[in-house]
Amino acid sequence: MNTPNSNDSGNLKTLVSSVVNKTAVFDIHTHIYDANFGKLLLWGIDELLTYHYLVAEVFRVAPITYEKFWTMSTKEQADYIWQKLFLERSPMSEACRGILTCIHALGFDPAERNLNKYRAFFRDMKVSDYIDLVFSKANVSRVIMTNDPFDNHERSKWKKSMKRDDRFVAALRIDKLLVDWYDACGTLSSWGYEVEPRLGNWTQREIRRFLNDWAKTMKPAYMAASLPPTFTYPEDSACGKIIENCILPVGKDLNLPFAMMIGVKKLVNPDLKLAGDSVGKADISVIEKMCSTHSENKFLVTMLSRENQHELCVTARKFPNLMIFGCWWFLNNPSIIREMTSERIELLGLSMIPQHSDARVLDQLIYKWKHSREVIAEVLTEKYTDLDKIGWNIREEDIKRDVEILFGKMFMDFTV
Ligand code: FIX
Ligand code: ZN
């Protein structure tokens, strides 16, 4: 039994890093898909370079019009981004650094700075082989997808009895119902659900039938929606009624958590397309009210504003049916991951889910988890050192058990 101690902090740091790196993670929120979903799964260097995080960054330094950029092919956009953000200036941002981490992890030499050489690696790669390679490099055991029944291409895939890859777990994503009910109403009606815009009792019943139908099809880990900073609850609106009378009753019946991702200001700059969303501070009382009035429902919550993080931790202390997760999007940067992970451990111990990748491109699992593991290991080392100093002799099996909790067991125990 390896029992490091704080006198030998180097030993403890090395041991914690080793355990964190060797513990496979269950990534509970991504936008990647198993190979059976075809073109929905993005992968390879050109998709990495045209990730919307980098699109936002290239427009800050490049004299190109939105119109010209959007008429380019993915390869042309990737070339342009590589030139502007990597060759004409050091790739310091987290999104740029991430690509170099992927290139390095895949065995290329970043110092060559040769994009076409990296491209050659992908030319003959089979997607199924690449999924195995990336999951291995990233040490990811399973991921949860983002599955939208209102996406025509995705829905067609679910309607076929396709073979599934059990490393890819479904999540039933229902933003459309909540933020665009009138359009969703027409679509549901065209699928044979007897719904009307005014959301009477029969319509609410039919929406519950829709949710049950897709829960049966997808076998999701949770139902999820991204919500604006202005989101309120309870509310006499289509969104408020659908949450209260459809999502939460179905969630309770099926023991399906409702995952709320709160704080996105959609398309503050529409010319940036996916890169055009921004952030706003939300009202934490929404979470308090929902968790207290629906104590038999389970809620997974992540919030986008840094200013919401401390109060979200405190709220999680009040409600055992609330599980907070991830350093989402504009928070997924080392300086903020460190701050959030520290305050979460200080307020919640290990009863939280420290990170998800939000990967949109398969390869991103490599960098998003490498970068996050580095910070999580640093924070854990600090906390173990604090315990060790007061005589709580930290053992290697303690560290292994704790990291397994953070990297998947907490989620599994919460959702079981
Ligand atoms: O709503 C979401 O799932 C967000 O994560 C995405 O819309 C966002 O574009 C993203 O990928 C952030 O990392
Ligand atoms: Zn996401």
Tab-separated table of C-alpha atoms and ligand atoms in Angstrom:
chain	number	residue	atom	x	y	z
A	1	MET	CA	0.000	0.000	0.000
A	2	ASN	CA	1.597	3.204	-1.158
A	3	THR	CA	1.184	5.844	1.549
A	4	PRO	CA	2.723	9.107	0.295
A	5	ASN	CA	2.928	11.964	2.731
A	6	SER	CA	3.074	15.714	2.555
A	7	ASN	CA	6.750	15.753	3.576
A	8	ASP	CA	7.356	14.289	0.193
A	9	SER	CA	4.945	16.522	-1.773
A	10	GLY	CA	6.706	15.641	-5.014
A	11	ASN	CA	5.765	12.005	-4.405
A	12	LEU	CA	2.126	12.926	-3.668
A	13	LYS	CA	1.861	15.140	-6.752
A	14	THR	CA	3.323	12.393	-8.923
A	15	LEU	CA	0.981	9.790	-7.467
A	16	VAL	CA	-2.144	11.961	-7.831
A	17	SER	CA	-1.254	12.854	-11.438
A	18	SER	CA	-0.655	9.213	-12.232
A	19	VAL	CA	-4.010	8.132	-10.777
A	20	VAL	CA	-5.892	10.967	-12.498
A	21	ASN	CA	-4.307	10.115	-15.837
A	22	LYS	CA	-4.893	6.361	-15.470
A	23	THR	CA	-8.523	6.618	-14.368
A	24	ALA	CA	-10.859	6.399	-17.363
A	25	VAL	CA	-13.524	9.086	-17.437
A	26	PHE	CA	-17.220	8.954	-18.311
A	27	ASP	CA	-17.736	12.203	-20.223
A	28	ILE	CA	-21.311	13.258	-19.465
A	29	HIS	CA	-21.835	15.940	-22.094
A	30	THR	CA	-20.516	16.014	-25.664
A	31	HIS	CA	-21.669	16.689	-29.222
A	32	ILE	CA	-19.969	13.682	-30.744
A	33	TYR	CA	-21.699	10.634	-32.142
A	34	ASP	CA	-20.944	6.979	-32.692
A	35	ALA	CA	-19.892	6.106	-36.230
A	36	ASN	CA	-23.393	4.857	-37.120
A	37	PHE	CA	-24.600	8.463	-37.132
A	38	GLY	CA	-22.449	9.136	-40.208
A	39	LYS	CA	-21.687	12.766	-41.001
A	40	LEU	CA	-22.975	13.934	-37.624
A	41	LEU	CA	-19.643	12.773	-36.180
A	42	LEU	CA	-16.974	15.398	-36.876
A	43	TRP	CA	-13.295	14.373	-36.725
A	44	GLY	CA	-9.837	15.214	-38.143
A	45	ILE	CA	-7.574	18.242	-38.310
A	46	ASP	CA	-9.753	20.437	-40.538
A	47	GLU	CA	-12.792	19.987	-38.287
A	48	LEU	CA	-10.559	20.728	-35.293
A	49	LEU	CA	-9.321	23.954	-36.844
A	50	THR	CA	-12.794	25.153	-37.827
A	51	TYR	CA	-14.293	24.526	-34.347
A	52	HIS	CA	-16.473	27.517	-33.543
A	53	TYR	CA	-14.186	28.607	-30.716
A	54	LEU	CA	-11.430	29.271	-33.295
A	55	VAL	CA	-13.808	30.890	-35.754
A	56	ALA	CA	-14.608	33.546	-33.143
A	57	GLU	CA	-10.888	34.059	-32.532
A	58	VAL	CA	-9.828	34.342	-36.168
A	59	PHE	CA	-12.282	37.141	-36.905
A	60	ARG	CA	-10.574	39.181	-34.192
A	61	VAL	CA	-7.270	39.237	-36.042
A	62	ALA	CA	-8.099	38.733	-39.698
A	63	PRO	CA	-9.315	41.291	-42.243
A	64	ILE	CA	-11.865	38.966	-43.764
A	65	THR	CA	-15.568	39.529	-44.198
A	66	TYR	CA	-18.086	37.085	-42.733
A	67	GLU	CA	-19.449	36.534	-46.211
A	68	LYS	CA	-16.027	35.627	-47.675
A	69	PHE	CA	-15.212	33.276	-44.790
A	70	TRP	CA	-18.516	31.432	-44.949
A	71	THR	CA	-18.165	30.847	-48.702
A	72	MET	CA	-14.865	29.014	-48.097
A	73	SER	CA	-14.705	25.222	-47.910
A	74	THR	CA	-13.865	23.632	-44.526
A	75	LYS	CA	-10.308	23.018	-45.791
A	76	GLU	CA	-9.942	26.626	-46.936
A	77	GLN	CA	-11.272	27.889	-43.593
A	78	ALA	CA	-8.817	25.567	-41.787
A	79	ASP	CA	-5.900	26.851	-43.894
A	80	TYR	CA	-6.909	30.421	-43.143
A	81	ILE	CA	-7.234	29.815	-39.381
A	82	TRP	CA	-3.909	27.928	-39.308
A	83	GLN	CA	-2.187	30.838	-41.056
A	84	LYS	CA	-3.742	33.588	-38.923
A	85	LEU	CA	-3.841	31.985	-35.451
A	86	PHE	CA	-0.888	29.581	-35.587
A	87	LEU	CA	1.698	30.893	-38.071
A	88	GLU	CA	1.268	34.650	-37.747
A	89	ARG	CA	1.103	34.614	-33.935
A	90	SER	CA	1.719	32.070	-31.175
A	91	PRO	CA	-1.341	29.806	-30.619
A	92	MET	CA	-1.779	30.827	-26.998
A	93	SER	CA	-5.552	30.546	-26.545
A	94	GLU	CA	-6.979	27.396	-24.924
A	95	ALA	CA	-8.699	26.414	-28.183
A	96	CYS	CA	-5.488	26.875	-30.191
A	97	ARG	CA	-3.312	25.136	-27.591
A	98	GLY	CA	-5.777	22.251	-27.649
A	99	ILE	CA	-5.075	21.539	-31.280
A	100	LEU	CA	-1.347	21.371	-30.637
A	101	THR	CA	-2.041	18.986	-27.737
A	102	CYS	CA	-3.970	16.730	-30.150
A	103	ILE	CA	-1.246	16.915	-32.804
A	104	HIS	CA	1.398	16.047	-30.213
A	105	ALA	CA	-0.636	13.220	-28.656
A	106	LEU	CA	-1.191	11.661	-32.096
A	107	GLY	CA	2.570	11.442	-32.584
A	108	PHE	CA	3.046	14.323	-34.984
A	109	ASP	CA	5.766	16.954	-34.478
A	110	PRO	CA	4.031	20.294	-33.778
A	111	ALA	CA	7.367	22.047	-34.436
A	112	GLU	CA	7.046	21.073	-38.096
A	113	ARG	CA	4.031	23.367	-38.317
A	114	ASN	CA	3.080	21.426	-41.457
A	115	LEU	CA	-0.709	21.230	-41.761
A	116	ASN	CA	-0.670	19.107	-44.898
A	117	LYS	CA	1.518	16.538	-43.199
A	118	TYR	CA	-1.037	16.238	-40.403
A	119	ARG	CA	-3.811	15.939	-42.994
A	120	ALA	CA	-2.055	12.985	-44.635
A	121	PHE	CA	-2.457	10.987	-41.391
A	122	PHE	CA	-6.223	11.211	-41.622
A	123	ARG	CA	-6.506	10.445	-45.340
A	124	ASP	CA	-6.651	6.633	-44.953
A	125	MET	CA	-8.006	6.541	-41.403
A	126	LYS	CA	-11.185	4.488	-40.797
A	127	VAL	CA	-13.544	6.351	-38.473
A	128	SER	CA	-14.115	3.267	-36.288
A	129	ASP	CA	-10.361	2.867	-35.845
A	130	TYR	CA	-9.997	6.542	-35.062
A	131	ILE	CA	-12.736	6.388	-32.407
A	132	ASP	CA	-10.787	3.573	-30.708
A	133	LEU	CA	-7.548	5.554	-30.966
A	134	VAL	CA	-9.014	8.786	-29.582
A	135	PHE	CA	-10.861	7.070	-26.710
A	136	SER	CA	-7.619	5.325	-25.797
A	137	LYS	CA	-5.456	8.464	-26.027
A	138	ALA	CA	-8.017	10.492	-24.047
A	139	ASN	CA	-8.631	7.614	-21.586
A	140	VAL	CA	-12.372	8.063	-21.964
A	141	SER	CA	-14.574	5.015	-21.292
A	142	ARG	CA	-17.922	6.387	-22.464
A	143	VAL	CA	-19.455	9.674	-23.592
A	144	ILE	CA	-22.963	11.067	-23.503
A	145	MET	CA	-24.099	12.500	-26.831
A	146	THR	CA	-26.506	15.373	-27.532
A	147	ASN	CA	-29.430	13.838	-29.398
A	148	ASP	CA	-32.071	16.101	-30.886
A	149	PRO	CA	-35.229	14.375	-32.224
A	150	PHE	CA	-36.052	17.617	-34.036
A	151	ASP	CA	-32.887	17.286	-36.173
A	152	ASN	CA	-34.085	15.655	-39.388
A	153	HIS	CA	-30.819	13.869	-40.179
A	154	GLU	CA	-30.469	12.531	-36.659
A	155	ARG	CA	-34.108	11.493	-36.413
A	156	SER	CA	-33.791	9.446	-39.592
A	157	LYS	CA	-30.865	7.568	-38.035
A	158	TRP	CA	-32.853	6.710	-34.886
A	159	LYS	CA	-35.769	5.473	-36.965
A	160	LYS	CA	-33.560	2.771	-38.470
A	161	SER	CA	-32.719	-0.062	-36.109
A	162	MET	CA	-29.035	0.786	-36.372
A	163	LYS	CA	-26.363	-1.088	-34.401
A	164	ARG	CA	-25.194	1.117	-31.558
A	165	ASP	CA	-21.723	1.542	-30.035
A	166	ASP	CA	-22.334	1.261	-26.294
A	167	ARG	CA	-19.519	3.727	-25.583
A	168	PHE	CA	-21.932	6.416	-26.832
A	169	VAL	CA	-24.852	6.995	-24.459
A	170	ALA	CA	-27.824	9.083	-25.577
A	171	ALA	CA	-29.177	12.292	-24.055
A	172	LEU	CA	-32.637	13.501	-25.098
A	173	ARG	CA	-32.149	17.153	-26.042
A	174	ILE	CA	-35.379	19.170	-26.035
A	175	ASP	CA	-34.424	22.841	-26.432
A	176	LYS	CA	-36.857	23.134	-29.338
A	177	LEU	CA	-39.839	22.319	-27.108
A	178	LEU	CA	-38.888	24.979	-24.582
A	179	VAL	CA	-37.502	27.856	-26.619
A	180	ASP	CA	-39.532	27.492	-29.818
A	181	TRP	CA	-42.812	25.836	-28.817
A	182	TYR	CA	-44.943	27.207	-31.649
A	183	ASP	CA	-42.620	25.789	-34.288
A	184	ALA	CA	-42.217	22.551	-32.300
A	185	CYS	CA	-46.009	22.297	-32.053
A	186	GLY	CA	-46.357	22.198	-35.840
A	187	THR	CA	-43.619	19.589	-36.111
A	188	LEU	CA	-45.117	17.365	-33.400
A	189	SER	CA	-48.487	17.616	-35.091
A	190	SER	CA	-46.950	16.501	-38.410
A	191	TRP	CA	-45.581	13.443	-36.576
A	192	GLY	CA	-49.066	12.506	-35.392
A	193	TYR	CA	-49.109	14.009	-31.881
A	194	GLU	CA	-52.449	15.732	-31.220
A	195	VAL	CA	-51.056	19.063	-30.004
A	196	GLU	CA	-52.290	22.640	-30.173
A	197	PRO	CA	-50.365	25.896	-29.591
A	198	ARG	CA	-52.477	26.828	-26.538
A	199	LEU	CA	-50.996	23.920	-24.565
A	200	GLY	CA	-54.196	22.567	-22.996
A	201	ASN	CA	-54.289	19.349	-20.950
A	202	TRP	CA	-54.605	17.059	-23.989
A	203	THR	CA	-51.616	18.740	-25.647
A	204	GLN	CA	-49.574	18.376	-22.460
A	205	ARG	CA	-50.498	14.694	-22.394
A	206	GLU	CA	-49.338	14.349	-26.003
A	207	ILE	CA	-46.030	16.069	-25.224
A	208	ARG	CA	-45.512	13.542	-22.403
A	209	ARG	CA	-46.239	10.786	-24.960
A	210	PHE	CA	-43.616	12.313	-27.287
A	211	LEU	CA	-41.044	12.372	-24.466
A	212	ASN	CA	-41.866	8.784	-23.482
A	213	ASP	CA	-41.634	7.645	-27.107
A	214	TRP	CA	-38.132	9.124	-27.483
A	215	ALA	CA	-37.023	7.900	-24.091
A	216	LYS	CA	-37.969	4.416	-25.287
A	217	THR	CA	-36.095	4.894	-28.581
A	218	MET	CA	-32.940	6.561	-27.263
A	219	LYS	CA	-32.690	5.109	-23.715
A	220	PRO	CA	-31.152	8.449	-22.674
A	221	ALA	CA	-29.121	9.092	-19.510
A	222	TYR	CA	-31.056	12.337	-19.043
A	223	MET	CA	-33.276	14.902	-20.747
A	224	ALA	CA	-31.428	18.193	-21.413
A	225	ALA	CA	-31.973	21.756	-22.503
A	226	SER	CA	-29.841	24.862	-22.865
A	227	LEU	CA	-31.611	27.883	-21.362
A	228	PRO	CA	-31.038	31.663	-21.479
A	229	PRO	CA	-29.857	33.763	-18.509
A	230	THR	CA	-33.400	35.190	-18.363
A	231	PHE	CA	-34.880	31.734	-17.708
A	232	THR	CA	-37.395	31.926	-14.860
A	233	TYR	CA	-39.410	29.314	-13.007
A	234	PRO	CA	-42.256	28.932	-12.304
A	235	GLU	CA	-43.514	30.875	-15.291
A	236	ASP	CA	-46.902	31.103	-17.012
A	237	SER	CA	-45.357	30.538	-20.430
A	238	ALA	CA	-45.099	27.676	-22.904
A	239	CYS	CA	-41.634	26.906	-21.466
A	240	GLY	CA	-42.884	26.998	-17.876
A	241	LYS	CA	-45.919	24.813	-18.610
A	242	ILE	CA	-43.947	22.222	-20.581
A	243	ILE	CA	-41.341	21.931	-17.819
A	244	GLU	CA	-43.948	21.727	-15.051
A	245	ASN	CA	-46.517	19.469	-16.725
A	246	CYS	CA	-44.492	17.436	-19.183
A	247	ILE	CA	-40.732	17.220	-18.579
A	248	LEU	CA	-40.771	16.903	-14.788
A	249	PRO	CA	-43.623	14.339	-14.588
A	250	VAL	CA	-41.935	12.172	-17.247
A	251	GLY	CA	-38.566	12.633	-15.540
A	252	LYS	CA	-40.010	11.464	-12.245
A	253	ASP	CA	-41.850	8.483	-13.798
A	254	LEU	CA	-38.775	7.304	-15.721
A	255	ASN	CA	-36.176	8.361	-13.102
A	256	LEU	CA	-34.650	10.559	-15.816
A	257	PRO	CA	-32.756	13.625	-14.569
A	258	PHE	CA	-33.462	16.980	-16.201
A	259	ALA	CA	-30.131	18.543	-17.204
A	260	MET	CA	-30.322	22.321	-17.434
A	261	MET	CA	-27.501	24.275	-19.060
A	262	ILE	CA	-28.261	27.844	-18.126
A	263	GLY	CA	-26.818	31.183	-19.212
A	264	VAL	CA	-26.479	31.144	-23.007
A	265	LYS	CA	-27.301	34.317	-24.865
A	266	LYS	CA	-27.991	32.887	-28.326
A	267	LEU	CA	-26.489	34.608	-31.373
A	268	VAL	CA	-25.448	37.953	-29.972
A	269	ASN	CA	-23.503	38.079	-33.236
A	270	PRO	CA	-25.472	36.028	-35.811
A	271	ASP	CA	-22.759	36.547	-38.459
A	272	LEU	CA	-20.557	34.192	-36.404
A	273	LYS	CA	-23.178	31.411	-36.592
A	274	LEU	CA	-22.388	28.723	-33.919
A	275	ALA	CA	-19.617	31.015	-32.643
A	276	GLY	CA	-22.096	33.838	-32.118
A	277	ASP	CA	-23.482	32.783	-28.714
A	278	SER	CA	-22.485	34.601	-25.559
A	279	VAL	CA	-23.036	34.464	-21.793
A	280	GLY	CA	-25.219	36.099	-19.144
A	281	LYS	CA	-25.633	35.713	-15.372
A	282	ALA	CA	-28.788	33.758	-14.524
A	283	ASP	CA	-31.071	33.805	-11.482
A	284	ILE	CA	-30.057	31.016	-9.065
A	285	SER	CA	-33.473	31.163	-7.373
A	286	VAL	CA	-34.788	29.269	-10.406
A	287	ILE	CA	-32.737	26.238	-9.311
A	288	GLU	CA	-33.771	26.638	-5.678
A	289	LYS	CA	-37.480	26.702	-6.582
A	290	MET	CA	-37.295	23.776	-8.995
A	291	CYS	CA	-35.285	21.549	-6.636
A	292	SER	CA	-37.459	22.373	-3.621
A	293	THR	CA	-40.862	21.987	-5.331
A	294	HIS	CA	-39.790	18.814	-7.139
A	295	SER	CA	-37.771	16.946	-4.536
A	296	GLU	CA	-38.474	13.612	-6.287
A	297	ASN	CA	-36.946	14.810	-9.547
A	298	LYS	CA	-33.198	14.791	-10.172
A	299	PHE	CA	-31.510	17.843	-11.651
A	300	LEU	CA	-28.153	18.092	-13.357
A	301	VAL	CA	-27.132	21.730	-13.703
A	302	THR	CA	-24.271	23.620	-15.250
A	303	MET	CA	-24.234	27.387	-15.575
A	304	LEU	CA	-22.280	29.406	-18.104
A	305	SER	CA	-21.534	32.556	-16.113
A	306	ARG	CA	-18.488	32.565	-13.827
A	307	GLU	CA	-20.546	34.830	-11.546
A	308	ASN	CA	-23.095	32.043	-10.973
A	309	GLN	CA	-20.584	29.419	-9.841
A	310	HIS	CA	-20.233	30.062	-6.117
A	311	GLU	CA	-23.988	30.397	-5.536
A	312	LEU	CA	-24.528	27.218	-7.577
A	313	CYS	CA	-22.173	25.366	-5.227
A	314	VAL	CA	-24.042	26.711	-2.185
A	315	THR	CA	-27.391	25.737	-3.758
A	316	ALA	CA	-26.089	22.200	-4.321
A	317	ARG	CA	-25.415	22.038	-0.572
A	318	LYS	CA	-29.121	22.665	0.029
A	319	PHE	CA	-30.559	20.084	-2.361
A	320	PRO	CA	-29.366	16.446	-2.620
A	321	ASN	CA	-31.432	16.150	-5.834
A	322	LEU	CA	-29.166	18.704	-7.488
A	323	MET	CA	-25.902	17.565	-9.092
A	324	ILE	CA	-23.693	20.250	-10.576
A	325	PHE	CA	-21.362	19.453	-13.427
A	326	GLY	CA	-18.607	20.719	-15.693
A	327	CYS	CA	-16.708	23.890	-16.433
A	328	TRP	CA	-18.830	24.727	-19.421
A	329	TRP	CA	-17.698	26.452	-22.656
A	330	PHE	CA	-16.249	29.889	-21.746
A	331	LEU	CA	-15.366	28.427	-18.313
A	332	ASN	CA	-13.381	25.516	-19.763
A	333	ASN	CA	-10.034	27.273	-19.342
A	334	PRO	CA	-7.305	26.269	-16.838
A	335	SER	CA	-7.518	29.431	-14.719
A	336	ILE	CA	-11.279	29.029	-14.203
A	337	ILE	CA	-11.291	25.217	-13.956
A	338	ARG	CA	-8.831	25.628	-11.071
A	339	GLU	CA	-11.041	28.176	-9.312
A	340	MET	CA	-14.265	26.215	-9.845
A	341	THR	CA	-12.809	22.817	-8.880
A	342	SER	CA	-11.312	24.270	-5.704
A	343	GLU	CA	-14.521	25.960	-4.547
A	344	ARG	CA	-16.566	22.869	-5.437
A	345	ILE	CA	-14.338	20.554	-3.382
A	346	GLU	CA	-14.245	23.062	-0.526
A	347	LEU	CA	-18.060	23.324	-0.466
A	348	LEU	CA	-19.176	19.905	-1.746
A	349	GLY	CA	-16.290	17.516	-1.223
A	350	LEU	CA	-16.500	14.897	-3.970
A	351	SER	CA	-20.295	15.157	-4.466
A	352	MET	CA	-20.057	16.900	-7.791
A	353	ILE	CA	-18.997	16.209	-11.383
A	354	PRO	CA	-15.934	18.360	-12.022
A	355	GLN	CA	-15.851	18.325	-15.797
A	356	HIS	CA	-17.367	17.394	-19.121
A	357	SER	CA	-15.668	18.021	-22.454
A	358	ASP	CA	-18.477	19.401	-24.623
A	359	ALA	CA	-16.415	17.990	-27.486
A	360	ARG	CA	-17.942	18.726	-30.888
A	361	VAL	CA	-15.059	17.117	-32.783
A	362	LEU	CA	-14.025	13.586	-31.763
A	363	ASP	CA	-10.319	14.488	-31.493
A	364	GLN	CA	-11.109	17.180	-28.917
A	365	LEU	CA	-11.573	14.474	-26.271
A	366	ILE	CA	-7.770	14.210	-26.277
A	367	TYR	CA	-7.019	17.826	-25.421
A	368	LYS	CA	-10.060	18.711	-23.375
A	369	TRP	CA	-9.390	15.825	-20.990
A	370	LYS	CA	-5.596	16.226	-20.939
A	371	HIS	CA	-5.893	19.898	-20.036
A	372	SER	CA	-8.624	19.304	-17.442
A	373	ARG	CA	-6.822	16.345	-15.829
A	374	GLU	CA	-3.730	18.515	-15.307
A	375	VAL	CA	-5.725	21.106	-13.344
A	376	ILE	CA	-7.905	18.613	-11.448
A	377	ALA	CA	-4.747	16.748	-10.378
A	378	GLU	CA	-3.190	19.997	-9.126
A	379	VAL	CA	-6.256	20.870	-7.049
A	380	LEU	CA	-6.589	17.332	-5.654
A	381	THR	CA	-2.885	17.314	-4.697
A	382	GLU	CA	-3.390	20.549	-2.775
A	383	LYS	CA	-6.419	19.137	-0.947
A	384	TYR	CA	-4.703	15.825	-0.139
A	385	THR	CA	-1.668	17.735	1.137
A	386	ASP	CA	-3.942	19.713	3.469
A	387	LEU	CA	-5.363	16.441	4.846
A	388	ASP	CA	-1.960	14.827	5.103
A	389	LYS	CA	-0.591	17.737	7.107
A	390	ILE	CA	-3.169	17.067	9.839
A	391	GLY	CA	-2.388	13.387	9.986
A	392	TRP	CA	-5.025	11.906	7.653
A	393	ASN	CA	-2.545	9.581	6.050
A	394	ILE	CA	-3.535	9.569	2.381
A	395	ARG	CA	-3.255	6.124	0.772
A	396	GLU	CA	-3.044	5.285	-2.907
A	397	GLU	CA	-6.340	3.399	-2.782
A	398	ASP	CA	-8.023	6.490	-1.314
A	399	ILE	CA	-6.886	8.532	-4.290
A	400	LYS	CA	-8.011	5.868	-6.786
A	401	ARG	CA	-11.434	5.608	-5.129
A	402	ASP	CA	-11.886	9.396	-5.055
A	403	VAL	CA	-10.911	9.933	-8.677
A	404	GLU	CA	-13.263	7.150	-9.784
A	405	ILE	CA	-16.034	9.009	-7.951
A	406	LEU	CA	-15.239	12.261	-9.742
A	407	PHE	CA	-14.766	10.642	-13.160
A	408	GLY	CA	-18.023	8.734	-13.382
A	409	LYS	CA	-19.187	6.989	-10.197
A	410	MET	CA	-20.791	10.166	-8.785
A	411	PHE	CA	-22.830	10.505	-11.990
A	412	MET	CA	-23.781	6.819	-12.013
A	413	ASP	CA	-24.774	6.851	-8.336
A	414	PHE	CA	-26.830	10.029	-8.842
A	415	THR	CA	-28.708	8.789	-11.870
A	416	VAL	CA	-29.278	5.175	-10.851
B	1	FIX	O1	-25.929	23.933	-25.648
B	1	FIX	C1	-24.867	23.297	-25.626
B	1	FIX	O2	-24.800	22.038	-25.513
B	1	FIX	C2	-23.562	24.062	-25.786
B	1	FIX	O3	-22.511	23.321	-25.182
B	1	FIX	C3	-23.272	24.255	-27.271
B	1	FIX	O4	-24.370	24.881	-27.856
B	1	FIX	C4	-22.025	25.106	-27.516
B	1	FIX	O5	-21.964	25.488	-28.878
B	1	FIX	C5	-20.759	24.364	-27.207
B	1	FIX	O6	-20.442	23.398	-27.871
B	1	FIX	C6	-19.953	24.823	-26.144
B	1	FIX	O7	-18.867	24.273	-25.832
B	2	ZN	ZN	-22.809	21.367	-25.288
